[in-house]
């Protein structure tokens, strides 16, 4: 690394001085129970978070920051700020809705109260994705937006309100109001570094194909003592069907589906995933292949009688929610059809099977040869003191494909604060504040240098 420039050093100090404000932002955001599912939390909680973003990003220098209702009924927050004439446009993305806390008893601290412990900040959404909101605010303030300074590029801002529910509100908004999203570079800030302190851009994402399968065998539950044996048990049928989705090694084995970046050592994955001692990893490929290059099926939930309160009865009707992650190079709709056909064919005893299609999203692969990636790589390396790496990710962000199809000349980069130790979507989610600080610095450095890289590339 070369010695840090005076401007970069000054920016680093500004970001560092703003970190108490970032903690205040995150404390307020985590306290808002913005789960975009009215069956679990009041919609007003999402409204509070959206209103907070309107105030905060207006204060950070953006203009016309407002709520926009998307086709799924939830609100996105949008805004913009003009830059110098001829400068490129950068879109900053995040989402303010969060996963439900799941088991409150599994949390060591209150899920909706930001709590500092062992050098990390704990709370639902602290990383995914409210930590990225704090990162955006810190970067914009560091560039002087709060004092009215002109940003070095044109900026557009979009915060989604239902990303975790997968109801596609924002994806449907893109063709309806494309002017909100049109940009030369789009920073999709809902991923993170491959490891704590290792600057990473995510360049590929698996797609998603979810279904709900319902199995029926009887008109109603029957006493297991009087009818158990010959009576076809719907739950037993479902168990057989779900078991057929994987082979004896744990590989996804759906009929019709064929069985990049940095490597993923098995020992590191075991630690990141919290695999218990003595429990083997599944699958016969490398960890990287299993995560990023192959389809992966997961049973997300089963509706059947719980252990406590169950009775001696043969089950008549049960259902399960099944998720299939689809790697780049595979069509999500074709994969979902293969999953549906497999489940129907696997049903024993002539059981009746209904498969309801849920959300689906195509896999994504970014192009990385443009000026935005060059400027971003330099900014991340400056912020972290080490070279940027590129990685695939097993998650799905359908919005990326919608944006890539609508704006084929735009560069899309996925970054963020969500390194493996964050435990996103799980109890005890947390964020390392050093990631917010360094990613905010990287974003500010990128916004300051991208215009020059863009102009240079346009002249070649």
GROMACS .gro file of C-alpha atoms in nm:
model
  460
    1UNK     CA    1   0.000   0.000   0.000
    2UNK     CA    2   0.116   0.353  -0.073
    3UNK     CA    3   0.115   0.614   0.200
    4UNK     CA    4  -0.230   0.761   0.265
    5UNK     CA    5  -0.310   1.091   0.095
    6UNK     CA    6  -0.392   1.399   0.302
    7UNK     CA    7  -0.753   1.397   0.178
    8UNK     CA    8  -0.796   1.029   0.261
    9UNK     CA    9  -0.646   1.077   0.607
   10UNK     CA   10  -0.880   1.369   0.675
   11UNK     CA   11  -1.177   1.164   0.557
   12UNK     CA   12  -1.071   0.877   0.782
   13UNK     CA   13  -1.068   1.112   1.082
   14UNK     CA   14  -1.410   1.251   0.991
   15UNK     CA   15  -1.557   0.901   0.973
   16UNK     CA   16  -1.399   0.806   1.304
   17UNK     CA   17  -1.540   1.118   1.469
   18UNK     CA   18  -1.887   1.032   1.334
   19UNK     CA   19  -1.900   0.681   1.484
   20UNK     CA   20  -2.083   0.789   1.803
   21UNK     CA   21  -2.350   0.935   1.575
   22UNK     CA   22  -2.361   0.605   1.384
   23UNK     CA   23  -2.422   0.422   1.712
   24UNK     CA   24  -2.706   0.663   1.790
   25UNK     CA   25  -2.857   0.599   1.446
   26UNK     CA   26  -2.836   0.224   1.490
   27UNK     CA   27  -2.976   0.237   1.842
   28UNK     CA   28  -3.283   0.420   1.714
   29UNK     CA   29  -3.326   0.191   1.414
   30UNK     CA   30  -3.290  -0.138   1.602
   31UNK     CA   31  -3.556  -0.024   1.849
   32UNK     CA   32  -3.806  -0.010   1.561
   33UNK     CA   33  -3.955  -0.359   1.514
   34UNK     CA   34  -3.973  -0.319   1.137
   35UNK     CA   35  -4.071  -0.673   1.039
   36UNK     CA   36  -4.276  -0.629   0.720
   37UNK     CA   37  -4.535  -0.888   0.816
   38UNK     CA   38  -4.853  -0.753   0.980
   39UNK     CA   39  -4.928  -1.103   1.111
   40UNK     CA   40  -4.627  -1.068   1.343
   41UNK     CA   41  -4.570  -0.696   1.411
   42UNK     CA   42  -4.778  -0.379   1.364
   43UNK     CA   43  -4.721  -0.207   1.027
   44UNK     CA   44  -4.666   0.115   1.221
   45UNK     CA   45  -4.324  -0.015   1.321
   46UNK     CA   46  -4.215  -0.014   0.957
   47UNK     CA   47  -4.366   0.330   0.922
   48UNK     CA   48  -4.153   0.459   1.209
   49UNK     CA   49  -3.838   0.325   1.043
   50UNK     CA   50  -3.931   0.477   0.707
   51UNK     CA   51  -3.997   0.815   0.868
   52UNK     CA   52  -3.663   0.795   1.050
   53UNK     CA   53  -3.486   0.743   0.717
   54UNK     CA   54  -3.666   1.040   0.562
   55UNK     CA   55  -3.543   1.267   0.843
   56UNK     CA   56  -3.192   1.120   0.868
   57UNK     CA   57  -3.106   1.123   0.498
   58UNK     CA   58  -3.254   1.469   0.454
   59UNK     CA   59  -3.025   1.580   0.735
   60UNK     CA   60  -2.730   1.406   0.566
   61UNK     CA   61  -2.770   1.620   0.255
   62UNK     CA   62  -3.016   1.442   0.026
   63UNK     CA   63  -3.312   1.620  -0.132
   64UNK     CA   64  -3.677   1.526  -0.178
   65UNK     CA   65  -3.643   1.227   0.056
   66UNK     CA   66  -3.985   1.066   0.076
   67UNK     CA   67  -4.184   0.747   0.110
   68UNK     CA   68  -4.304   0.578  -0.210
   69UNK     CA   69  -4.561   0.299  -0.190
   70UNK     CA   70  -4.459  -0.009  -0.388
   71UNK     CA   71  -4.698  -0.259  -0.554
   72UNK     CA   72  -4.684  -0.498  -0.255
   73UNK     CA   73  -4.823  -0.222  -0.032
   74UNK     CA   74  -4.502  -0.145   0.157
   75UNK     CA   75  -4.311   0.181   0.140
   76UNK     CA   76  -3.967   0.239  -0.004
   77UNK     CA   77  -3.775   0.553   0.092
   78UNK     CA   78  -3.615   0.742  -0.196
   79UNK     CA   79  -3.412   1.060  -0.235
   80UNK     CA   80  -3.139   1.221  -0.442
   81UNK     CA   81  -2.865   1.483  -0.442
   82UNK     CA   82  -2.718   1.659  -0.745
   83UNK     CA   83  -2.345   1.656  -0.813
   84UNK     CA   84  -2.128   1.853  -1.053
   85UNK     CA   85  -2.238   1.882  -1.415
   86UNK     CA   86  -2.117   1.584  -1.616
   87UNK     CA   87  -2.051   1.369  -1.308
   88UNK     CA   88  -2.175   1.008  -1.301
   89UNK     CA   89  -2.470   0.894  -1.090
   90UNK     CA   90  -2.441   0.647  -0.802
   91UNK     CA   91  -2.738   0.465  -0.650
   92UNK     CA   92  -2.710   0.374  -0.281
   93UNK     CA   93  -2.937   0.083  -0.180
   94UNK     CA   94  -3.030  -0.069   0.155
   95UNK     CA   95  -3.344  -0.206   0.323
   96UNK     CA   96  -3.494  -0.109   0.656
   97UNK     CA   97  -3.716  -0.412   0.721
   98UNK     CA   98  -3.574  -0.697   0.927
   99UNK     CA   99  -3.625  -1.064   0.996
  100UNK     CA  100  -3.843  -1.154   1.297
  101UNK     CA  101  -3.637  -1.224   1.610
  102UNK     CA  102  -3.737  -1.594   1.610
  103UNK     CA  103  -3.686  -1.740   1.960
  104UNK     CA  104  -3.673  -1.451   2.207
  105UNK     CA  105  -3.539  -1.689   2.471
  106UNK     CA  106  -3.233  -1.764   2.253
  107UNK     CA  107  -3.124  -1.400   2.259
  108UNK     CA  108  -2.868  -1.311   2.524
  109UNK     CA  109  -2.976  -0.947   2.503
  110UNK     CA  110  -3.312  -0.791   2.401
  111UNK     CA  111  -3.348  -0.829   2.022
  112UNK     CA  112  -3.485  -0.479   1.970
  113UNK     CA  113  -3.239  -0.299   2.193
  114UNK     CA  114  -2.891  -0.227   2.058
  115UNK     CA  115  -2.649  -0.368   2.316
  116UNK     CA  116  -2.270  -0.335   2.318
  117UNK     CA  117  -2.096  -0.654   2.428
  118UNK     CA  118  -1.748  -0.796   2.364
  119UNK     CA  119  -1.669  -0.528   2.107
  120UNK     CA  120  -1.983  -0.586   1.899
  121UNK     CA  121  -2.328  -0.426   1.879
  122UNK     CA  122  -2.615  -0.675   1.919
  123UNK     CA  123  -2.974  -0.646   1.801
  124UNK     CA  124  -3.207  -0.760   1.525
  125UNK     CA  125  -3.108  -0.576   1.209
  126UNK     CA  126  -2.783  -0.446   1.359
  127UNK     CA  127  -2.609  -0.585   1.049
  128UNK     CA  128  -2.889  -0.686   0.810
  129UNK     CA  129  -2.953  -0.425   0.700
  130UNK     CA  130  -2.968  -0.136   0.946
  131UNK     CA  131  -2.591  -0.146   0.989
  132UNK     CA  132  -2.567  -0.061   0.620
  133UNK     CA  133  -2.806   0.229   0.672
  134UNK     CA  134  -2.572   0.363   0.941
  135UNK     CA  135  -2.283   0.312   0.697
  136UNK     CA  136  -2.456   0.520   0.426
  137UNK     CA  137  -2.539   0.801   0.669
  138UNK     CA  138  -2.184   0.810   0.802
  139UNK     CA  139  -2.033   0.823   0.452
  140UNK     CA  140  -2.263   1.106   0.340
  141UNK     CA  141  -2.197   1.306   0.656
  142UNK     CA  142  -1.822   1.254   0.620
  143UNK     CA  143  -1.843   1.408   0.271
  144UNK     CA  144  -2.003   1.718   0.419
  145UNK     CA  145  -2.359   1.655   0.313
  146UNK     CA  146  -2.492   1.752   0.654
  147UNK     CA  147  -2.320   2.092   0.616
  148UNK     CA  148  -2.461   2.149   0.270
  149UNK     CA  149  -2.151   2.059   0.068
  150UNK     CA  150  -2.200   1.941  -0.289
  151UNK     CA  151  -2.136   1.571  -0.336
  152UNK     CA  152  -1.869   1.475  -0.591
  153UNK     CA  153  -2.121   1.265  -0.790
  154UNK     CA  154  -2.496   1.265  -0.846
  155UNK     CA  155  -2.652   1.044  -0.579
  156UNK     CA  156  -2.976   0.848  -0.575
  157UNK     CA  157  -3.094   0.666  -0.264
  158UNK     CA  158  -3.341   0.377  -0.228
  159UNK     CA  159  -3.427   0.194   0.093
  160UNK     CA  160  -3.657  -0.107   0.054
  161UNK     CA  161  -3.929  -0.187   0.306
  162UNK     CA  162  -4.004  -0.554   0.240
  163UNK     CA  163  -3.682  -0.720   0.124
  164UNK     CA  164  -3.689  -0.989   0.393
  165UNK     CA  165  -4.043  -1.094   0.303
  166UNK     CA  166  -3.956  -1.148  -0.065
  167UNK     CA  167  -4.283  -0.995  -0.185
  168UNK     CA  168  -4.108  -0.817  -0.475
  169UNK     CA  169  -4.252  -0.471  -0.411
  170UNK     CA  170  -3.934  -0.290  -0.511
  171UNK     CA  171  -3.866  -0.516  -0.809
  172UNK     CA  172  -4.214  -0.429  -0.938
  173UNK     CA  173  -4.151  -0.058  -0.880
  174UNK     CA  174  -3.845  -0.050  -1.109
  175UNK     CA  175  -4.037  -0.062  -1.441
  176UNK     CA  176  -4.306   0.171  -1.303
  177UNK     CA  177  -4.064   0.444  -1.190
  178UNK     CA  178  -3.727   0.366  -1.353
  179UNK     CA  179  -3.605   0.723  -1.297
  180UNK     CA  180  -3.565   0.642  -0.927
  181UNK     CA  181  -3.306   0.373  -1.007
  182UNK     CA  182  -3.125   0.482  -1.323
  183UNK     CA  183  -2.755   0.524  -1.240
  184UNK     CA  184  -2.407   0.450  -1.373
  185UNK     CA  185  -2.305   0.258  -1.062
  186UNK     CA  186  -2.537   0.085  -0.816
  187UNK     CA  187  -2.406  -0.001  -0.469
  188UNK     CA  188  -2.633  -0.275  -0.336
  189UNK     CA  189  -2.538  -0.264   0.030
  190UNK     CA  190  -2.690  -0.582   0.169
  191UNK     CA  191  -2.395  -0.821   0.173
  192UNK     CA  192  -2.060  -0.807   0.348
  193UNK     CA  193  -1.702  -0.918   0.372
  194UNK     CA  194  -1.595  -1.278   0.334
  195UNK     CA  195  -1.427  -1.247   0.674
  196UNK     CA  196  -1.403  -0.971   0.932
  197UNK     CA  197  -1.157  -0.712   0.807
  198UNK     CA  198  -1.121  -0.859   0.455
  199UNK     CA  199  -1.267  -0.612   0.198
  200UNK     CA  200  -1.494  -0.807  -0.034
  201UNK     CA  201  -1.727  -0.745  -0.324
  202UNK     CA  202  -1.989  -1.011  -0.392
  203UNK     CA  203  -1.992  -1.086  -0.764
  204UNK     CA  204  -2.241  -1.372  -0.786
  205UNK     CA  205  -2.563  -1.464  -0.609
  206UNK     CA  206  -2.773  -1.774  -0.615
  207UNK     CA  207  -3.132  -1.735  -0.724
  208UNK     CA  208  -3.432  -1.849  -0.525
  209UNK     CA  209  -3.733  -2.072  -0.586
  210UNK     CA  210  -3.967  -2.132  -0.291
  211UNK     CA  211  -4.275  -2.355  -0.277
  212UNK     CA  212  -4.528  -2.467  -0.017
  213UNK     CA  213  -4.621  -2.833  -0.051
  214UNK     CA  214  -4.941  -2.970   0.103
  215UNK     CA  215  -4.996  -3.345   0.147
  216UNK     CA  216  -5.343  -3.490   0.215
  217UNK     CA  217  -5.429  -3.855   0.282
  218UNK     CA  218  -5.745  -3.865   0.497
  219UNK     CA  219  -6.067  -3.667   0.539
  220UNK     CA  220  -5.961  -3.595   0.897
  221UNK     CA  221  -5.728  -3.708   1.176
  222UNK     CA  222  -5.793  -4.063   1.293
  223UNK     CA  223  -5.712  -4.232   1.626
  224UNK     CA  224  -5.372  -4.400   1.587
  225UNK     CA  225  -5.473  -4.695   1.804
  226UNK     CA  226  -5.785  -4.775   1.607
  227UNK     CA  227  -5.663  -4.688   1.257
  228UNK     CA  228  -5.282  -4.664   1.274
  229UNK     CA  229  -5.105  -4.905   1.041
  230UNK     CA  230  -5.313  -4.925   0.727
  231UNK     CA  231  -5.429  -4.562   0.744
  232UNK     CA  232  -5.194  -4.350   0.529
  233UNK     CA  233  -5.020  -4.094   0.751
  234UNK     CA  234  -4.982  -3.756   0.573
  235UNK     CA  235  -4.690  -3.657   0.795
  236UNK     CA  236  -4.504  -3.980   0.721
  237UNK     CA  237  -4.564  -3.925   0.350
  238UNK     CA  238  -4.429  -3.570   0.374
  239UNK     CA  239  -4.120  -3.689   0.560
  240UNK     CA  240  -4.046  -3.938   0.282
  241UNK     CA  241  -4.093  -3.673   0.017
  242UNK     CA  242  -3.865  -3.422   0.190
  243UNK     CA  243  -3.601  -3.686   0.256
  244UNK     CA  244  -3.588  -3.765  -0.116
  245UNK     CA  245  -3.464  -3.411  -0.188
  246UNK     CA  246  -3.113  -3.508  -0.069
  247UNK     CA  247  -2.900  -3.816  -0.127
  248UNK     CA  248  -2.722  -4.013   0.144
  249UNK     CA  249  -2.429  -3.768   0.135
  250UNK     CA  250  -2.651  -3.464   0.178
  251UNK     CA  251  -2.624  -3.347  -0.184
  252UNK     CA  252  -2.933  -3.189  -0.335
  253UNK     CA  253  -3.085  -3.466  -0.548
  254UNK     CA  254  -3.382  -3.313  -0.726
  255UNK     CA  255  -3.458  -3.491  -1.050
  256UNK     CA  256  -3.389  -3.263  -1.345
  257UNK     CA  257  -3.123  -3.048  -1.178
  258UNK     CA  258  -2.750  -3.096  -1.236
  259UNK     CA  259  -2.570  -3.185  -0.945
  260UNK     CA  260  -1.579  -1.837  -0.821
  261UNK     CA  261  -1.415  -1.628  -0.613
  262UNK     CA  262  -1.213  -1.703  -0.300
  263UNK     CA  263  -1.200  -2.058  -0.165
  264UNK     CA  264  -1.381  -2.141   0.161
  265UNK     CA  265  -1.179  -2.370   0.392
  266UNK     CA  266  -1.398  -2.630   0.562
  267UNK     CA  267  -1.267  -2.546   0.909
  268UNK     CA  268  -1.350  -2.179   0.860
  269UNK     CA  269  -1.699  -2.266   0.736
  270UNK     CA  270  -1.760  -2.490   1.039
  271UNK     CA  271  -1.670  -2.202   1.268
  272UNK     CA  272  -1.873  -1.945   1.071
  273UNK     CA  273  -2.180  -2.170   1.058
  274UNK     CA  274  -2.154  -2.290   1.419
  275UNK     CA  275  -2.143  -2.659   1.325
  276UNK     CA  276  -2.137  -2.875   1.638
  277UNK     CA  277  -1.832  -3.089   1.716
  278UNK     CA  278  -1.868  -3.436   1.568
  279UNK     CA  279  -2.132  -3.329   1.314
  280UNK     CA  280  -2.015  -3.364   0.953
  281UNK     CA  281  -2.064  -3.114   0.673
  282UNK     CA  282  -2.292  -3.246   0.400
  283UNK     CA  283  -2.233  -3.279   0.029
  284UNK     CA  284  -1.941  -3.417  -0.169
  285UNK     CA  285  -1.808  -3.098  -0.328
  286UNK     CA  286  -1.595  -2.819  -0.186
  287UNK     CA  287  -1.761  -2.574   0.051
  288UNK     CA  288  -1.737  -2.302  -0.215
  289UNK     CA  289  -1.908  -2.525  -0.472
  290UNK     CA  290  -2.184  -2.621  -0.231
  291UNK     CA  291  -2.248  -2.257  -0.138
  292UNK     CA  292  -2.212  -2.075  -0.467
  293UNK     CA  293  -2.210  -2.310  -0.765
  294UNK     CA  294  -2.464  -2.584  -0.690
  295UNK     CA  295  -2.837  -2.588  -0.616
  296UNK     CA  296  -2.921  -2.625  -0.247
  297UNK     CA  297  -3.257  -2.727  -0.102
  298UNK     CA  298  -3.372  -2.641   0.250
  299UNK     CA  299  -3.691  -2.723   0.438
  300UNK     CA  300  -3.779  -2.390   0.598
  301UNK     CA  301  -4.079  -2.498   0.800
  302UNK     CA  302  -4.337  -2.770   0.856
  303UNK     CA  303  -4.699  -2.727   0.966
  304UNK     CA  304  -4.789  -3.029   1.179
  305UNK     CA  305  -4.887  -3.083   1.543
  306UNK     CA  306  -4.617  -2.967   1.787
  307UNK     CA  307  -4.480  -3.218   2.037
  308UNK     CA  308  -4.647  -3.040   2.328
  309UNK     CA  309  -5.020  -3.075   2.275
  310UNK     CA  310  -5.003  -3.351   2.015
  311UNK     CA  311  -5.253  -3.637   2.034
  312UNK     CA  312  -5.256  -4.002   1.935
  313UNK     CA  313  -5.379  -3.943   1.583
  314UNK     CA  314  -5.284  -4.032   1.227
  315UNK     CA  315  -5.236  -3.702   1.047
  316UNK     CA  316  -5.468  -3.622   0.757
  317UNK     CA  317  -5.313  -3.308   0.612
  318UNK     CA  318  -4.974  -3.140   0.660
  319UNK     CA  319  -4.759  -2.897   0.468
  320UNK     CA  320  -4.402  -2.772   0.440
  321UNK     CA  321  -4.223  -2.470   0.300
  322UNK     CA  322  -3.928  -2.564   0.081
  323UNK     CA  323  -3.659  -2.331  -0.050
  324UNK     CA  324  -3.431  -2.402  -0.344
  325UNK     CA  325  -3.123  -2.184  -0.399
  326UNK     CA  326  -3.035  -2.169  -0.769
  327UNK     CA  327  -2.674  -2.106  -0.882
  328UNK     CA  328  -2.569  -1.881  -1.173
  329UNK     CA  329  -2.623  -2.054  -1.506
  330UNK     CA  330  -2.951  -2.217  -1.397
  331UNK     CA  331  -3.299  -2.076  -1.461
  332UNK     CA  332  -3.500  -2.026  -1.140
  333UNK     CA  333  -3.837  -2.101  -1.299
  334UNK     CA  334  -3.710  -2.424  -1.453
  335UNK     CA  335  -3.556  -2.516  -1.118
  336UNK     CA  336  -3.885  -2.456  -0.940
  337UNK     CA  337  -4.069  -2.671  -1.191
  338UNK     CA  338  -3.813  -2.948  -1.130
  339UNK     CA  339  -3.866  -2.915  -0.754
  340UNK     CA  340  -4.244  -2.927  -0.796
  341UNK     CA  341  -4.230  -3.230  -1.027
  342UNK     CA  342  -3.991  -3.408  -0.789
  343UNK     CA  343  -4.217  -3.358  -0.487
  344UNK     CA  344  -4.526  -3.478  -0.673
  345UNK     CA  345  -4.344  -3.785  -0.805
  346UNK     CA  346  -4.198  -3.866  -0.463
  347UNK     CA  347  -4.536  -3.883  -0.287
  348UNK     CA  348  -4.600  -4.239  -0.159
  349UNK     CA  349  -4.929  -4.431  -0.136
  350UNK     CA  350  -5.110  -4.211  -0.387
  351UNK     CA  351  -5.114  -3.921  -0.142
  352UNK     CA  352  -5.265  -3.603  -0.281
  353UNK     CA  353  -5.008  -3.330  -0.330
  354UNK     CA  354  -5.059  -2.960  -0.394
  355UNK     CA  355  -4.757  -2.738  -0.460
  356UNK     CA  356  -4.801  -2.361  -0.432
  357UNK     CA  357  -4.536  -2.142  -0.589
  358UNK     CA  358  -4.396  -1.865  -0.370
  359UNK     CA  359  -4.123  -1.612  -0.445
  360UNK     CA  360  -3.866  -1.675  -0.716
  361UNK     CA  361  -3.560  -1.486  -0.830
  362UNK     CA  362  -3.298  -1.551  -1.094
  363UNK     CA  363  -2.930  -1.595  -1.000
  364UNK     CA  364  -2.699  -1.302  -1.061
  365UNK     CA  365  -2.344  -1.250  -1.181
  366UNK     CA  366  -2.188  -0.902  -1.190
  367UNK     CA  367  -1.953  -0.768  -1.453
  368UNK     CA  368  -1.641  -0.636  -1.287
  369UNK     CA  369  -1.438  -0.473  -1.565
  370UNK     CA  370  -1.568  -0.116  -1.546
  371UNK     CA  371  -1.451   0.206  -1.379
  372UNK     CA  372  -1.682   0.168  -1.079
  373UNK     CA  373  -1.522  -0.161  -0.979
  374UNK     CA  374  -1.176  -0.014  -1.027
  375UNK     CA  375  -1.260   0.285  -0.807
  376UNK     CA  376  -1.436   0.068  -0.551
  377UNK     CA  377  -1.145  -0.173  -0.530
  378UNK     CA  378  -0.904   0.114  -0.467
  379UNK     CA  379  -1.137   0.265  -0.204
  380UNK     CA  380  -1.182  -0.062  -0.017
  381UNK     CA  381  -0.808  -0.130  -0.023
  382UNK     CA  382  -0.742   0.222   0.112
  383UNK     CA  383  -0.998   0.180   0.389
  384UNK     CA  384  -0.884  -0.165   0.500
  385UNK     CA  385  -0.515  -0.157   0.421
  386UNK     CA  386  -0.538  -0.476   0.214
  387UNK     CA  387  -0.645  -0.571  -0.137
  388UNK     CA  388  -1.010  -0.628  -0.218
  389UNK     CA  389  -1.120  -0.985  -0.297
  390UNK     CA  390  -1.422  -1.107  -0.492
  391UNK     CA  391  -1.656  -1.375  -0.367
  392UNK     CA  392  -1.979  -1.553  -0.452
  393UNK     CA  393  -2.262  -1.566  -0.203
  394UNK     CA  394  -2.525  -1.826  -0.135
  395UNK     CA  395  -2.799  -1.572  -0.069
  396UNK     CA  396  -3.043  -1.423  -0.317
  397UNK     CA  397  -3.122  -1.062  -0.405
  398UNK     CA  398  -3.371  -1.073  -0.696
  399UNK     CA  399  -3.356  -0.694  -0.729
  400UNK     CA  400  -3.007  -0.724  -0.881
  401UNK     CA  401  -3.138  -0.904  -1.188
  402UNK     CA  402  -3.426  -0.660  -1.230
  403UNK     CA  403  -3.179  -0.370  -1.223
  404UNK     CA  404  -2.930  -0.544  -1.453
  405UNK     CA  405  -3.202  -0.616  -1.710
  406UNK     CA  406  -3.341  -0.261  -1.694
  407UNK     CA  407  -3.003  -0.085  -1.692
  408UNK     CA  408  -2.762  -0.314  -1.881
  409UNK     CA  409  -2.482  -0.054  -1.895
  410UNK     CA  410  -2.479   0.009  -1.520
  411UNK     CA  411  -2.219  -0.147  -1.291
  412UNK     CA  412  -2.370  -0.329  -0.993
  413UNK     CA  413  -2.153  -0.388  -0.686
  414UNK     CA  414  -2.261  -0.571  -0.372
  415UNK     CA  415  -2.090  -0.466  -0.048
  416UNK     CA  416  -2.180  -0.415   0.316
  417UNK     CA  417  -2.112  -0.480   0.682
  418UNK     CA  418  -2.255  -0.835   0.710
  419UNK     CA  419  -1.949  -1.057   0.769
  420UNK     CA  420  -2.004  -1.418   0.892
  421UNK     CA  421  -1.981  -1.334   1.263
  422UNK     CA  422  -2.294  -1.118   1.234
  423UNK     CA  423  -2.530  -1.421   1.249
  424UNK     CA  424  -2.785  -1.245   1.030
  425UNK     CA  425  -3.137  -1.400   1.037
  426UNK     CA  426  -3.047  -1.581   1.361
  427UNK     CA  427  -3.079  -1.499   1.731
  428UNK     CA  428  -2.800  -1.279   1.866
  429UNK     CA  429  -2.741  -1.094   1.540
  430UNK     CA  430  -2.464  -0.838   1.578
  431UNK     CA  431  -2.232  -0.609   1.388
  432UNK     CA  432  -1.870  -0.520   1.446
  433UNK     CA  433  -1.860  -0.138   1.458
  434UNK     CA  434  -1.519  -0.143   1.290
  435UNK     CA  435  -1.691  -0.278   0.977
  436UNK     CA  436  -1.936   0.013   0.976
  437UNK     CA  437  -1.645   0.254   1.016
  438UNK     CA  438  -1.425   0.104   0.744
  439UNK     CA  439  -1.710   0.044   0.500
  440UNK     CA  440  -1.834   0.402   0.551
  441UNK     CA  441  -1.483   0.526   0.478
  442UNK     CA  442  -1.463   0.305   0.167
  443UNK     CA  443  -1.797   0.436   0.043
  444UNK     CA  444  -1.693   0.798   0.100
  445UNK     CA  445  -1.361   0.737  -0.076
  446UNK     CA  446  -1.543   0.573  -0.368
  447UNK     CA  447  -1.790   0.859  -0.404
  448UNK     CA  448  -1.496   1.098  -0.405
  449UNK     CA  449  -1.291   0.914  -0.667
  450UNK     CA  450  -1.546   0.754  -0.899
  451UNK     CA  451  -1.608   1.062  -1.113
  452UNK     CA  452  -1.242   1.075  -1.218
  453UNK     CA  453  -1.237   0.701  -1.299
  454UNK     CA  454  -1.563   0.734  -1.491
  455UNK     CA  455  -1.435   1.027  -1.698
  456UNK     CA  456  -1.106   0.854  -1.766
  457UNK     CA  457  -1.285   0.539  -1.886
  458UNK     CA  458  -1.521   0.741  -2.106
  459UNK     CA  459  -1.224   0.905  -2.278
  460UNK     CA  460  -1.051   0.580  -2.369
   0.00000   0.00000   0.00000
